[in-house]
Tab-separated table of C-alpha atoms in Angstrom:
chain	number	residue	atom	x	y	z
A	1	ASN	CA	-35.025	24.212	9.695
A	2	LYS	CA	-33.922	25.582	13.035
A	3	GLU	CA	-37.556	26.521	14.232
A	4	ASN	CA	-38.778	22.651	13.480
A	5	LYS	CA	-36.010	21.071	15.014
A	6	THR	CA	-36.528	23.324	17.983
A	7	ASN	CA	-40.390	22.423	18.531
A	8	ALA	CA	-39.760	18.700	17.853
A	9	PHE	CA	-37.422	18.735	20.607
A	10	ILE	CA	-40.019	20.726	22.772
A	11	ASP	CA	-42.711	18.401	22.052
A	12	THR	CA	-40.449	15.308	22.970
A	13	TYR	CA	-39.475	17.358	26.055
A	14	ARG	CA	-42.966	17.511	27.062
A	15	THR	CA	-44.175	14.082	26.364
A	16	ILE	CA	-41.051	12.432	28.178
A	17	SER	CA	-41.524	14.993	31.152
A	18	GLU	CA	-45.406	13.877	31.774
A	19	ASP	CA	-44.113	10.558	32.411
A	20	LEU	CA	-41.057	11.342	34.607
A	21	HIS	CA	-41.198	12.690	38.099
A	22	TYR	CA	-37.784	14.483	37.957
A	23	HIS	CA	-36.350	17.653	36.533
A	24	ILE	CA	-35.002	16.806	32.787
A	25	GLU	CA	-32.020	19.107	31.824
A	26	TYR	CA	-31.320	20.151	28.277
A	27	LYS	CA	-29.310	22.380	26.023
A	28	ILE	CA	-29.991	22.946	22.087
A	29	LEU	CA	-26.594	22.874	20.348
A	30	GLU	CA	-25.614	24.009	17.097
A	31	ALA	CA	-21.972	23.674	15.612
A	32	ASN	CA	-20.271	23.060	12.136
A	33	ASN	CA	-19.804	19.245	13.168
A	34	PHE	CA	-22.794	18.978	15.164
A	35	PRO	CA	-22.081	15.018	15.935
A	36	ARG	CA	-18.841	15.930	17.488
A	37	ALA	CA	-20.462	19.053	19.475
A	38	ILE	CA	-22.957	16.518	20.858
A	39	PHE	CA	-20.463	14.049	21.874
A	40	ASN	CA	-18.286	16.731	23.342
A	41	TYR	CA	-20.981	18.291	25.443
A	42	ALA	CA	-22.208	15.287	26.427
A	43	ASN	CA	-18.854	14.176	28.030
A	44	GLN	CA	-18.736	17.797	29.446
A	45	ILE	CA	-21.665	17.312	31.611
A	46	LYS	CA	-21.320	13.705	32.080
A	47	ALA	CA	-24.454	12.793	30.336
A	48	ASP	CA	-26.019	9.465	30.559
A	49	ILE	CA	-27.835	9.430	27.034
A	50	ILE	CA	-27.948	11.199	23.650
A	51	PHE	CA	-31.028	11.039	21.504
A	52	ALA	CA	-29.930	11.397	17.829
A	53	ASN	CA	-31.294	11.387	14.464
A	54	PRO	CA	-29.165	8.330	12.826
A	55	TYR	CA	-29.093	9.879	9.334
A	56	THR	CA	-27.930	13.448	10.170
A	57	GLU	CA	-26.632	13.823	13.900
A	58	THR	CA	-24.317	10.551	14.275
A	59	ARG	CA	-21.770	10.985	11.467
A	60	ILE	CA	-18.529	12.305	12.793
A	61	ASN	CA	-16.670	11.924	9.540
A	62	SER	CA	-18.629	11.199	6.458
A	63	PHE	CA	-15.273	10.336	4.547
A	64	TYR	CA	-13.919	7.761	6.876
A	65	GLY	CA	-17.409	6.615	8.095
A	66	THR	CA	-16.541	7.450	11.883
A	67	ASP	CA	-19.808	7.371	13.795
A	68	ILE	CA	-20.520	8.892	17.147
A	69	CYS	CA	-20.674	5.456	18.718
A	70	ASN	CA	-17.134	4.500	17.567
A	71	LEU	CA	-16.107	7.607	19.956
A	72	ILE	CA	-17.585	6.088	23.087
A	73	SER	CA	-15.280	3.925	25.432
A	74	PRO	CA	-16.412	0.445	26.905
A	75	ALA	CA	-16.149	2.119	30.233
A	76	SER	CA	-18.263	5.018	29.564
A	77	LYS	CA	-21.956	4.979	31.124
A	78	LEU	CA	-22.813	7.203	27.840
A	79	SER	CA	-25.482	5.320	25.814
A	80	ILE	CA	-26.719	6.681	22.172
A	81	PHE	CA	-30.283	6.136	21.405
A	82	THR	CA	-30.936	6.693	17.722
A	83	ALA	CA	-34.448	7.162	16.234
A	84	GLU	CA	-35.483	8.321	12.817
A	85	PRO	CA	-37.740	11.233	13.260
A	86	PHE	CA	-41.443	11.151	12.639
A	87	HIS	CA	-42.752	11.356	9.016
A	88	SER	CA	-46.226	12.495	8.275
């Protein structure tokens, strides 16, 4: 549900921004291959970190088992933080 994802993101942003003293930039992405879109966008803007759901947002190719972490070069400063969403 797009609305629930947006609300979860906004809640996370608010929680993090209360503890940080600088502006956090973000963009909500949508695509057919969402993990690849995340990776490409992160590279484009030279992001430091990607927060992703390990079950739905990291698998680039489910047939070959390619994960978003496999695309990061050893010299890259990009880190992937995977965390399972909160379940009530």
